Amino acid sequence: MWTSGQVAIDTDGSVPADWEGQARLAFTNVGRALRAAGADWRDVVKLTYFVVDTAALRAIRTVRDELVDTTRPPTSSLVQVAGLVRPDLLLEIEAVAWLP
């Protein structure tokens, strides 16, 4: 199961201003997409991050580690981009989950 890229836009259209807040909301949105397909974080085998600044990796990993099994984390790729769909967005996350 593949999710489309999820960004940190809340249901009311707001976007957190900081990296941790955006990471937390983007991961929350990925979680919603996973659950809609009958999957959960334990099913995730690959994450792809699109970020406007690679220096924020620590904040992203901090939030990720609250959700995945850190003894067997999913594979991941990090891609630095010039920008995302809105200038206030800092990252986008895609997930691939395996459902047996």
Short mmCIF file of C-alpha atoms in Angstrom, two decimals:
data_model
loop_
_atom_site.label_atom_id
_atom_site.label_comp_id
_atom_site.label_asym_id
_atom_site.label_seq_id
_atom_site.Cartn_x
_atom_site.Cartn_y
_atom_site.Cartn_z
CA MET A 1 0.00 0.00 0.00
CA TRP A 2 1.41 3.40 -0.97
CA THR A 3 0.34 6.70 0.50
CA SER A 4 0.49 9.91 -1.43
CA GLY A 5 2.74 12.56 0.05
CA GLN A 6 1.38 13.94 3.31
CA VAL A 7 2.16 17.45 4.50
CA ALA A 8 1.51 19.36 7.71
CA ILE A 9 -1.81 20.96 6.83
CA ASP A 10 -4.38 20.49 9.59
CA THR A 11 -8.08 19.97 8.92
CA ASP A 12 -8.67 23.70 9.46
CA GLY A 13 -5.97 24.61 6.91
CA SER A 14 -3.41 25.72 9.47
CA VAL A 15 0.28 24.80 9.29
CA PRO A 16 2.59 24.65 12.33
CA ALA A 17 5.52 27.06 12.07
CA ASP A 18 8.27 24.78 13.45
CA TRP A 19 9.91 21.58 12.24
CA GLU A 20 8.74 19.35 15.08
CA GLY A 21 5.17 20.59 14.78
CA GLN A 22 5.15 20.01 11.04
CA ALA A 23 6.76 16.60 11.39
CA ARG A 24 4.20 15.59 14.03
CA LEU A 25 1.25 16.70 11.88
CA ALA A 26 2.64 15.17 8.66
CA PHE A 27 3.16 11.84 10.47
CA THR A 28 -0.37 12.13 11.90
CA ASN A 29 -1.69 12.57 8.36
CA VAL A 30 0.33 9.56 7.16
CA GLY A 31 -1.16 7.56 10.03
CA ARG A 32 -4.66 8.54 8.93
CA ALA A 33 -3.92 7.36 5.38
CA LEU A 34 -2.52 4.08 6.70
CA ARG A 35 -5.57 3.42 8.88
CA ALA A 36 -7.92 4.22 5.96
CA ALA A 37 -6.28 1.33 4.08
CA GLY A 38 -6.37 -1.03 7.05
CA ALA A 39 -2.66 -0.59 7.84
CA ASP A 40 -0.75 0.74 10.83
CA TRP A 41 2.78 1.93 11.56
CA ARG A 42 3.99 -1.65 12.20
CA ASP A 43 3.18 -2.36 8.52
CA VAL A 44 5.34 0.47 7.14
CA VAL A 45 8.41 -0.79 5.27
CA LYS A 46 9.56 2.42 3.55
CA LEU A 47 9.37 6.14 4.27
CA THR A 48 10.40 8.93 1.90
CA TYR A 49 10.94 12.44 3.20
CA PHE A 50 11.00 15.55 1.03
CA VAL A 51 12.46 18.44 3.04
CA VAL A 52 13.44 22.01 2.32
CA ASP A 53 16.40 21.73 4.74
CA THR A 54 18.27 18.54 5.65
CA ALA A 55 19.40 20.08 8.95
CA ALA A 56 15.98 19.21 10.41
CA LEU A 57 16.54 15.45 10.28
CA ARG A 58 16.83 15.18 14.08
CA ALA A 59 13.34 16.67 14.61
CA ILE A 60 11.88 14.32 11.99
CA ARG A 61 13.53 11.25 13.54
CA THR A 62 12.37 12.23 17.02
CA VAL A 63 8.75 12.12 15.91
CA ARG A 64 9.24 9.04 13.71
CA ASP A 65 10.74 7.13 16.63
CA GLU A 66 7.52 7.64 18.62
CA LEU A 67 5.61 5.73 15.93
CA VAL A 68 7.81 2.96 14.51
CA ASP A 69 9.63 0.04 16.06
CA THR A 70 13.08 1.60 16.47
CA THR A 71 14.70 -1.83 16.67
CA ARG A 72 13.41 -2.50 13.12
CA PRO A 73 12.71 0.91 11.56
CA PRO A 74 11.46 1.09 7.99
CA THR A 75 13.96 1.89 5.27
CA SER A 76 13.95 5.54 4.34
CA SER A 77 15.13 8.11 1.84
CA LEU A 78 15.60 11.82 2.41
CA VAL A 79 15.41 14.22 -0.52
CA GLN A 80 16.13 17.93 -0.22
CA VAL A 81 13.82 20.00 -2.42
CA ALA A 82 13.71 23.67 -3.33
CA GLY A 83 10.12 23.98 -2.15
CA LEU A 84 6.79 22.27 -1.69
CA VAL A 85 3.24 23.07 -2.80
CA ARG A 86 3.00 25.96 -0.30
CA PRO A 87 5.92 28.14 0.83
CA ASP A 88 5.12 27.59 4.53
CA LEU A 89 5.51 23.80 4.24
CA LEU A 90 8.83 22.34 5.36
CA LEU A 91 8.39 18.62 4.63
CA GLU A 92 6.31 15.98 2.91
CA ILE A 93 6.26 12.30 3.85
CA GLU A 94 5.32 9.26 1.76
CA ALA A 95 4.92 5.76 3.20
CA VAL A 96 4.84 2.26 1.77
CA ALA A 97 3.21 -0.41 3.91
CA TRP A 98 3.14 -4.16 3.41
CA LEU A 99 -0.15 -5.86 4.24
CA PRO A 100 0.18 -9.66 4.29
#
